[in-house]
Amino acid sequence: MSRSLEDQTIIITGASSGIGRAASLLLAEEGARVALAARRRERIEALAEEIRDSGGEALAVPTDVSNRVEVEALVGTTREALGPVDVLVNNAGVMPLSPLAELRTEDWERMVDVNVKGVLYALGAVLPEMLERRAGHIVNVGSLAGRRPLSGGTVYSATKFAVRALTGGIQLELSGEYGIRVTDIQPGVVDTELMDHIPSEVIHDRFDAGWQNRRKLEPRDVARAIHFALSAPQHVNVNEILVRPTDQLT
Ligand SMILES: NC(=O)c1ccc[n+]([C@@H]2O[C@H](COP(=O)([O-])OP(=O)(O)OC[C@H]3O[C@@H](n4cnc5c(N)ncnc54)[C@H](OP(=O)(O)O)[C@@H]3O)[C@@H](O)[C@H]2O)c1
């Protein structure tokens, strides 16, 4: 069977859990060489080993995406070990939801640092080579929350609105002239560790109660959307994919 991503070098940020982990496994199964980035070294090293054991090619590069120097090093290390970066999957993200009135301003700042600045640092680090090669694909994992504000998640939503705006701007500026494709993947609720870090009890309880008898997406459902965008022919620019659980209405 042909593997759709043969010969592609792909960086996946936030590869240590959830959607990033599932995407790393699927893209490696499809033949890509994957560079796995996240802060938890032991998790990405174990995942890289798992991929290599099944015949794939993977490299673990411990990285904090909110640190520009580390992100530049990630791209350099990947290029040296696996070749020029064909695809960047900007997936790392945090979602410490809380009502604005709780004034958790440190969390607001962390969301901007990881969800927005992290995306920009990675974009800035891969672009020079992509512009030169006139090829590349940027996949940003945004959110359904990037299409409408989320009560109790205003700042998180704002970061994902930013991701959507960036995606639109990349398409306008870089797709035609440079052949660089771009996709904003917008999942609804996915069963991952993301909710474990919600500091506000009010939001946590509301979320748990609301989802007790409903089925969330699995990380692999979102990985499949990422794969769909990446495996489209070069003349097809899949710019947005909104994927909700059937049980999620808004
Ligand atoms: N789950 C959902 O319902 C949902 C819905 C819509 C969108 N999303 C988006 O999907 C993406 C992935 O989230 P997930 O649901 O898979 O959650 P997750 O399981 O918590 O995964 C988040 C990933 O981001 C990484 N990360 C966090 N801070 C980082 C940093 N400073 N530097 C590098 N990596 C960092 C984490 O790794 P380390 O902790 O090891 O660094 C982890 O691998 C996020 O952008 C999220 O906003 C999720």
mmCIF file of C-alpha atoms and ligand atoms in Angstrom:
data_model
loop_
_atom_site.group_PDB
_atom_site.id
_atom_site.type_symbol
_atom_site.label_atom_id
_atom_site.label_comp_id
_atom_site.label_asym_id
_atom_site.label_seq_id
_atom_site.Cartn_x
_atom_site.Cartn_y
_atom_site.Cartn_z
ATOM 1 C CA MET A 1 0.000 0.000 0.000
ATOM 2 C CA SER A 2 1.355 3.460 -0.814
ATOM 3 C CA ARG A 3 2.102 5.712 2.113
ATOM 4 C CA SER A 4 0.808 9.208 1.450
ATOM 5 C CA LEU A 5 3.520 11.168 3.290
ATOM 6 C CA GLU A 6 6.612 9.310 2.158
ATOM 7 C CA ASP A 7 9.694 11.580 2.128
ATOM 8 C CA GLN A 8 8.078 14.365 4.137
ATOM 9 C CA THR A 9 9.824 15.793 7.184
ATOM 10 C CA ILE A 10 7.230 16.956 9.694
ATOM 11 C CA ILE A 11 7.634 18.793 13.008
ATOM 12 C CA ILE A 12 4.776 18.240 15.458
ATOM 13 C CA THR A 13 4.664 20.427 18.547
ATOM 14 C CA GLY A 14 2.822 19.198 21.627
ATOM 15 C CA ALA A 15 3.600 15.623 20.605
ATOM 16 C CA SER A 16 3.724 14.267 24.148
ATOM 17 C CA SER A 17 -0.032 13.739 24.541
ATOM 18 C CA GLY A 18 -3.497 13.989 23.030
ATOM 19 C CA ILE A 19 -3.878 15.215 19.473
ATOM 20 C CA GLY A 20 -0.136 15.734 18.929
ATOM 21 C CA ARG A 21 0.673 12.194 19.985
ATOM 22 C CA ALA A 22 -2.053 10.719 17.776
ATOM 23 C CA ALA A 23 -0.975 12.864 14.823
ATOM 24 C CA SER A 24 2.658 11.826 15.267
ATOM 25 C CA LEU A 25 1.707 8.159 15.174
ATOM 26 C CA LEU A 26 -0.583 8.506 12.156
ATOM 27 C CA LEU A 27 1.763 10.690 10.099
ATOM 28 C CA ALA A 28 4.664 8.332 10.838
ATOM 29 C CA GLU A 29 2.483 5.363 9.787
ATOM 30 C CA GLU A 30 1.897 7.246 6.530
ATOM 31 C CA GLY A 31 5.636 7.391 5.907
ATOM 32 C CA ALA A 32 6.613 10.810 7.261
ATOM 33 C CA ARG A 33 9.832 11.416 9.197
ATOM 34 C CA VAL A 34 8.573 13.052 12.368
ATOM 35 C CA ALA A 35 10.271 15.392 14.835
ATOM 36 C CA LEU A 36 8.416 15.286 18.147
ATOM 37 C CA ALA A 37 8.509 18.441 20.261
ATOM 38 C CA ALA A 38 7.158 19.039 23.772
ATOM 39 C CA ARG A 39 8.549 19.754 27.221
ATOM 40 C CA ARG A 40 8.126 16.270 28.712
ATOM 41 C CA ARG A 41 11.268 14.585 27.434
ATOM 42 C CA GLU A 42 10.482 11.055 28.654
ATOM 43 C CA ARG A 43 7.098 11.054 26.898
ATOM 44 C CA ILE A 44 8.413 12.102 23.483
ATOM 45 C CA GLU A 45 11.433 9.809 23.744
ATOM 46 C CA ALA A 46 9.150 6.852 24.466
ATOM 47 C CA LEU A 47 6.914 7.834 21.540
ATOM 48 C CA ALA A 48 9.885 8.148 19.185
ATOM 49 C CA GLU A 49 11.002 4.693 20.234
ATOM 50 C CA GLU A 50 7.502 3.299 19.665
ATOM 51 C CA ILE A 51 7.486 4.758 16.137
ATOM 52 C CA ARG A 52 10.967 3.447 15.350
ATOM 53 C CA ASP A 53 10.003 -0.009 16.668
ATOM 54 C CA SER A 54 7.191 -0.124 14.115
ATOM 55 C CA GLY A 55 9.557 0.770 11.278
ATOM 56 C CA GLY A 56 9.068 4.541 11.210
ATOM 57 C CA GLU A 57 11.523 7.405 11.517
ATOM 58 C CA ALA A 58 11.216 9.709 14.539
ATOM 59 C CA LEU A 59 13.276 12.112 16.575
ATOM 60 C CA ALA A 60 12.437 13.516 20.010
ATOM 61 C CA VAL A 61 13.453 17.145 20.550
ATOM 62 C CA PRO A 62 12.516 18.478 24.000
ATOM 63 C CA THR A 63 11.237 22.005 23.394
ATOM 64 C CA ASP A 64 9.321 24.720 25.171
ATOM 65 C CA VAL A 65 7.520 26.500 22.332
ATOM 66 C CA SER A 66 7.256 29.699 24.336
ATOM 67 C CA ASN A 67 11.042 29.994 24.169
ATOM 68 C CA ARG A 68 12.136 31.325 20.792
ATOM 69 C CA VAL A 69 15.722 30.054 21.083
ATOM 70 C CA GLU A 70 14.511 26.532 21.829
ATOM 71 C CA VAL A 71 12.113 26.632 18.877
ATOM 72 C CA GLU A 72 14.883 27.753 16.529
ATOM 73 C CA ALA A 73 17.052 24.917 17.864
ATOM 74 C CA LEU A 74 14.186 22.472 17.230
ATOM 75 C CA VAL A 75 14.085 23.434 13.568
ATOM 76 C CA GLY A 76 17.897 23.274 13.241
ATOM 77 C CA THR A 77 18.138 19.866 14.920
ATOM 78 C CA THR A 78 15.309 18.517 12.767
ATOM 79 C CA ARG A 79 16.920 19.751 9.558
ATOM 80 C CA GLU A 80 20.264 18.164 10.478
ATOM 81 C CA ALA A 81 18.759 14.793 11.423
ATOM 82 C CA LEU A 82 15.791 14.453 9.070
ATOM 83 C CA GLY A 83 16.283 17.007 6.281
ATOM 84 C CA PRO A 84 14.545 20.309 5.479
ATOM 85 C CA VAL A 85 11.177 20.770 7.156
ATOM 86 C CA ASP A 86 8.289 20.171 4.741
ATOM 87 C CA VAL A 87 5.476 20.485 7.267
ATOM 88 C CA LEU A 88 5.044 22.212 10.608
ATOM 89 C CA VAL A 89 2.156 21.115 12.803
ATOM 90 C CA ASN A 90 1.645 23.864 15.382
ATOM 91 C CA ASN A 91 -0.327 21.845 17.898
ATOM 92 C CA ALA A 92 1.111 22.673 21.345
ATOM 93 C CA GLY A 93 -1.453 24.531 23.401
ATOM 94 C CA VAL A 94 -2.741 25.219 26.894
ATOM 95 C CA MET A 95 -6.280 25.931 28.067
ATOM 96 C CA PRO A 96 -6.437 27.004 31.711
ATOM 97 C CA LEU A 97 -10.024 28.250 31.427
ATOM 98 C CA SER A 98 -11.513 30.615 33.989
ATOM 99 C CA PRO A 99 -14.102 33.390 34.084
ATOM 100 C CA LEU A 100 -12.578 36.803 33.370
ATOM 101 C CA ALA A 101 -13.799 37.958 36.778
ATOM 102 C CA GLU A 102 -11.396 35.525 38.498
ATOM 103 C CA LEU A 103 -8.582 37.677 37.055
ATOM 104 C CA ARG A 104 -6.083 34.869 36.594
ATOM 105 C CA THR A 105 -3.812 37.134 34.607
ATOM 106 C CA GLU A 106 -0.799 34.808 34.744
ATOM 107 C CA ASP A 107 -2.851 32.154 32.963
ATOM 108 C CA TRP A 108 -3.942 34.725 30.355
ATOM 109 C CA GLU A 109 -0.305 35.468 29.680
ATOM 110 C CA ARG A 110 0.674 31.795 29.482
ATOM 111 C CA MET A 111 -2.058 31.148 26.898
ATOM 112 C CA VAL A 112 -0.763 33.994 24.757
ATOM 113 C CA ASP A 113 2.836 32.774 25.194
ATOM 114 C CA VAL A 114 2.125 29.177 24.141
ATOM 115 C CA ASN A 115 -0.907 29.405 21.848
ATOM 116 C CA VAL A 116 0.092 32.536 19.938
ATOM 117 C CA LYS A 117 3.764 33.344 20.444
ATOM 118 C CA GLY A 118 4.674 29.651 20.229
ATOM 119 C CA VAL A 119 2.974 29.451 16.839
ATOM 120 C CA LEU A 120 4.772 32.596 15.656
ATOM 121 C CA TYR A 121 8.191 31.418 16.842
ATOM 122 C CA ALA A 122 7.797 28.138 14.982
ATOM 123 C CA LEU A 123 6.476 29.880 11.891
ATOM 124 C CA GLY A 124 9.422 32.287 11.925
ATOM 125 C CA ALA A 125 11.879 29.431 12.307
ATOM 126 C CA VAL A 126 10.606 27.287 9.409
ATOM 127 C CA LEU A 127 9.702 30.039 6.958
ATOM 128 C CA PRO A 128 13.124 31.075 5.612
ATOM 129 C CA GLU A 129 13.730 27.634 4.137
ATOM 130 C CA MET A 130 10.130 27.221 2.962
ATOM 131 C CA LEU A 131 10.276 30.590 1.167
ATOM 132 C CA GLU A 132 13.519 29.601 -0.476
ATOM 133 C CA ARG A 133 12.213 26.188 -1.522
ATOM 134 C CA ARG A 134 8.824 27.647 -2.486
ATOM 135 C CA ALA A 135 7.119 24.762 -0.755
ATOM 136 C CA GLY A 136 5.795 23.828 2.631
ATOM 137 C CA HIS A 137 2.655 23.312 4.665
ATOM 138 C CA ILE A 138 1.759 24.913 7.987
ATOM 139 C CA VAL A 139 -0.954 23.195 10.019
ATOM 140 C CA ASN A 140 -2.232 25.186 12.966
ATOM 141 C CA VAL A 141 -4.385 23.436 15.513
ATOM 142 C CA GLY A 142 -6.891 26.138 16.346
ATOM 143 C CA SER A 143 -10.262 25.388 17.880
ATOM 144 C CA LEU A 144 -13.992 25.701 17.533
ATOM 145 C CA ALA A 145 -13.361 28.357 20.207
ATOM 146 C CA GLY A 146 -11.526 30.305 17.501
ATOM 147 C CA ARG A 147 -14.825 30.822 15.678
ATOM 148 C CA ARG A 148 -16.927 32.101 18.571
ATOM 149 C CA PRO A 149 -16.067 33.262 22.096
ATOM 150 C CA LEU A 150 -16.436 30.735 24.852
ATOM 151 C CA SER A 151 -17.988 31.868 28.118
ATOM 152 C CA GLY A 152 -15.339 31.223 30.774
ATOM 153 C CA GLY A 153 -12.750 30.865 28.036
ATOM 154 C CA THR A 154 -12.495 34.346 26.616
ATOM 155 C CA VAL A 155 -8.705 34.563 26.546
ATOM 156 C CA TYR A 156 -8.340 31.026 25.216
ATOM 157 C CA SER A 157 -10.823 31.911 22.470
ATOM 158 C CA ALA A 158 -8.877 35.068 21.713
ATOM 159 C CA THR A 159 -5.701 33.037 21.200
ATOM 160 C CA LYS A 160 -7.508 30.694 18.818
ATOM 161 C CA PHE A 161 -9.071 33.646 16.945
ATOM 162 C CA ALA A 162 -5.486 34.819 16.513
ATOM 163 C CA VAL A 163 -4.514 31.424 15.111
ATOM 164 C CA ARG A 164 -7.379 31.641 12.620
ATOM 165 C CA ALA A 165 -6.335 35.151 11.568
ATOM 166 C CA LEU A 166 -2.743 34.010 11.138
ATOM 167 C CA THR A 167 -3.869 31.103 9.000
ATOM 168 C CA GLY A 168 -5.885 33.421 6.760
ATOM 169 C CA GLY A 169 -2.967 35.820 6.446
ATOM 170 C CA ILE A 170 -0.483 33.064 5.622
ATOM 171 C CA GLN A 171 -2.823 31.902 2.851
ATOM 172 C CA LEU A 172 -3.090 35.428 1.440
ATOM 173 C CA GLU A 173 0.605 36.220 1.588
ATOM 174 C CA LEU A 174 2.378 32.934 1.061
ATOM 175 C CA SER A 175 0.201 30.414 -0.758
ATOM 176 C CA GLY A 176 0.071 31.977 -4.224
ATOM 177 C CA GLU A 177 3.549 33.408 -4.575
ATOM 178 C CA TYR A 178 5.452 30.806 -2.571
ATOM 179 C CA GLY A 179 3.312 27.666 -2.852
ATOM 180 C CA ILE A 180 3.106 27.354 0.938
ATOM 181 C CA ARG A 181 -0.156 25.736 2.018
ATOM 182 C CA VAL A 182 -1.849 26.373 5.351
ATOM 183 C CA THR A 183 -4.591 24.732 7.374
ATOM 184 C CA ASP A 184 -6.457 25.676 10.553
ATOM 185 C CA ILE A 185 -7.816 22.542 12.215
ATOM 186 C CA GLN A 186 -10.702 23.511 14.497
ATOM 187 C CA PRO A 187 -11.731 20.696 16.833
ATOM 188 C CA GLY A 188 -14.671 20.727 19.185
ATOM 189 C CA VAL A 189 -14.270 18.783 22.414
ATOM 190 C CA VAL A 190 -11.592 16.084 22.296
ATOM 191 C CA ASP A 191 -10.824 13.570 25.013
ATOM 192 C CA THR A 192 -7.269 14.624 26.017
ATOM 193 C CA GLU A 193 -5.357 15.949 29.021
ATOM 194 C CA LEU A 194 -6.236 19.537 28.102
ATOM 195 C CA MET A 195 -9.129 19.778 30.566
ATOM 196 C CA ASP A 196 -7.002 18.437 33.449
ATOM 197 C CA HIS A 197 -5.348 21.832 33.813
ATOM 198 C CA ILE A 198 -8.475 23.953 34.198
ATOM 199 C CA PRO A 199 -7.856 25.859 37.450
ATOM 200 C CA SER A 200 -11.357 27.253 37.903
ATOM 201 C CA GLU A 201 -13.624 24.881 39.814
ATOM 202 C CA VAL A 202 -16.718 26.525 38.367
ATOM 203 C CA ILE A 203 -15.643 25.807 34.800
ATOM 204 C CA HIS A 204 -14.291 22.351 35.589
ATOM 205 C CA ASP A 205 -17.542 21.244 37.222
ATOM 206 C CA ARG A 206 -19.680 22.782 34.477
ATOM 207 C CA PHE A 207 -17.657 20.953 31.855
ATOM 208 C CA ASP A 208 -17.717 17.587 33.653
ATOM 209 C CA ALA A 209 -21.474 17.779 34.246
ATOM 210 C CA GLY A 210 -22.151 18.764 30.634
ATOM 211 C CA TRP A 211 -20.150 15.901 29.142
ATOM 212 C CA GLN A 212 -21.134 13.045 31.420
ATOM 213 C CA ASN A 213 -23.290 11.221 28.879
ATOM 214 C CA ARG A 214 -21.906 12.548 25.626
ATOM 215 C CA ARG A 215 -19.143 11.175 23.467
ATOM 216 C CA LYS A 216 -16.113 13.393 22.828
ATOM 217 C CA LEU A 217 -13.828 13.137 19.809
ATOM 218 C CA GLU A 218 -10.817 10.859 20.157
ATOM 219 C CA PRO A 219 -7.374 12.367 19.420
ATOM 220 C CA ARG A 220 -7.108 10.120 16.365
ATOM 221 C CA ASP A 221 -10.265 11.680 14.876
ATOM 222 C CA VAL A 222 -8.419 14.993 14.753
ATOM 223 C CA ALA A 223 -5.208 13.360 13.542
ATOM 224 C CA ARG A 224 -7.194 12.057 10.569
ATOM 225 C CA ALA A 225 -8.300 15.604 9.716
ATOM 226 C CA ILE A 226 -4.657 16.727 9.801
ATOM 227 C CA HIS A 227 -3.704 13.831 7.553
ATOM 228 C CA PHE A 228 -6.517 14.689 5.130
ATOM 229 C CA ALA A 229 -5.185 18.233 4.706
ATOM 230 C CA LEU A 230 -1.583 17.079 4.307
ATOM 231 C CA SER A 231 -2.296 14.349 1.801
ATOM 232 C CA ALA A 232 -4.334 16.535 -0.570
ATOM 233 C CA PRO A 233 -2.631 17.136 -3.925
ATOM 234 C CA GLN A 234 -0.351 20.188 -4.138
ATOM 235 C CA HIS A 235 -2.938 22.289 -6.020
ATOM 236 C CA VAL A 236 -5.445 21.797 -3.169
ATOM 237 C CA ASN A 237 -5.136 24.145 -0.192
ATOM 238 C CA VAL A 238 -7.350 22.820 2.619
ATOM 239 C CA ASN A 239 -7.532 25.987 4.707
ATOM 240 C CA GLU A 240 -10.001 25.099 7.457
ATOM 241 C CA ILE A 241 -11.427 21.949 8.953
ATOM 242 C CA LEU A 242 -14.063 22.228 11.676
ATOM 243 C CA VAL A 243 -14.644 18.879 13.381
ATOM 244 C CA ARG A 244 -17.129 18.490 16.228
ATOM 245 C CA PRO A 245 -18.345 15.495 18.178
ATOM 246 C CA THR A 246 -21.774 14.504 16.895
ATOM 247 C CA ASP A 247 -22.964 15.119 20.465
ATOM 248 C CA GLN A 248 -21.728 18.740 20.479
ATOM 249 C CA LEU A 249 -24.271 21.180 19.067
ATOM 250 C CA THR A 250 -22.604 24.581 19.615
HETATM 251 N N1 LIG B 1 -8.924 18.788 23.648
HETATM 252 C C1 LIG B 1 -9.782 19.607 23.084
HETATM 253 O O1 LIG B 1 -11.000 19.559 23.365
HETATM 254 C C2 LIG B 1 -9.312 20.624 22.065
HETATM 255 C C3 LIG B 1 -10.287 21.308 21.327
HETATM 256 C C4 LIG B 1 -9.880 22.256 20.404
HETATM 257 C C5 LIG B 1 -8.544 22.516 20.228
HETATM 258 N N2 LIG B 1 -7.601 21.856 20.963
HETATM 259 C C6 LIG B 1 -6.201 22.197 20.748
HETATM 260 O O2 LIG B 1 -5.483 21.032 20.432
HETATM 261 C C7 LIG B 1 -4.116 21.220 20.763
HETATM 262 C C8 LIG B 1 -3.601 19.985 21.488
HETATM 263 O O3 LIG B 1 -4.262 19.850 22.713
HETATM 264 P P1 LIG B 1 -4.750 18.445 23.316
HETATM 265 O O4 LIG B 1 -6.221 18.526 23.406
HETATM 266 O O5 LIG B 1 -4.118 17.337 22.592
HETATM 267 O O6 LIG B 1 -4.216 18.599 24.825
HETATM 268 P P2 LIG B 1 -3.032 17.902 25.629
HETATM 269 O O7 LIG B 1 -3.207 16.436 25.628
HETATM 270 O O8 LIG B 1 -2.983 18.617 26.937
HETATM 271 O O9 LIG B 1 -1.761 18.266 24.761
HETATM 272 C C9 LIG B 1 -1.153 19.532 24.789
HETATM 273 C C10 LIG B 1 0.260 19.399 24.261
HETATM 274 O O10 LIG B 1 0.863 20.685 24.237
HETATM 275 C C11 LIG B 1 2.142 20.591 24.826
HETATM 276 N N3 LIG B 1 2.563 21.853 25.403
HETATM 277 C C12 LIG B 1 1.937 22.617 26.327
HETATM 278 N N4 LIG B 1 2.710 23.687 26.632
HETATM 279 C C13 LIG B 1 3.831 23.581 25.882
HETATM 280 C C14 LIG B 1 5.002 24.362 25.760
HETATM 281 N N5 LIG B 1 5.188 25.491 26.461
HETATM 282 N N6 LIG B 1 5.974 23.939 24.907
HETATM 283 C C15 LIG B 1 5.818 22.795 24.199
HETATM 284 N N7 LIG B 1 4.736 22.023 24.267
HETATM 285 C C16 LIG B 1 3.748 22.416 25.102
HETATM 286 C C17 LIG B 1 2.018 19.486 25.877
HETATM 287 O O11 LIG B 1 3.301 18.889 26.099
HETATM 288 P P3 LIG B 1 4.239 19.122 27.376
HETATM 289 O O12 LIG B 1 3.354 19.367 28.556
HETATM 290 O O13 LIG B 1 5.026 17.846 27.457
HETATM 291 O O14 LIG B 1 5.091 20.291 27.018
HETATM 292 C C18 LIG B 1 1.117 18.500 25.144
HETATM 293 O O15 LIG B 1 1.879 17.659 24.332
HETATM 294 C C19 LIG B 1 -4.042 22.512 21.577
HETATM 295 O O16 LIG B 1 -3.579 23.556 20.761
HETATM 296 C C20 LIG B 1 -5.482 22.750 21.965
HETATM 297 O O17 LIG B 1 -5.753 24.110 22.184
HETATM 298 C C21 LIG B 1 -7.967 20.902 21.864
#
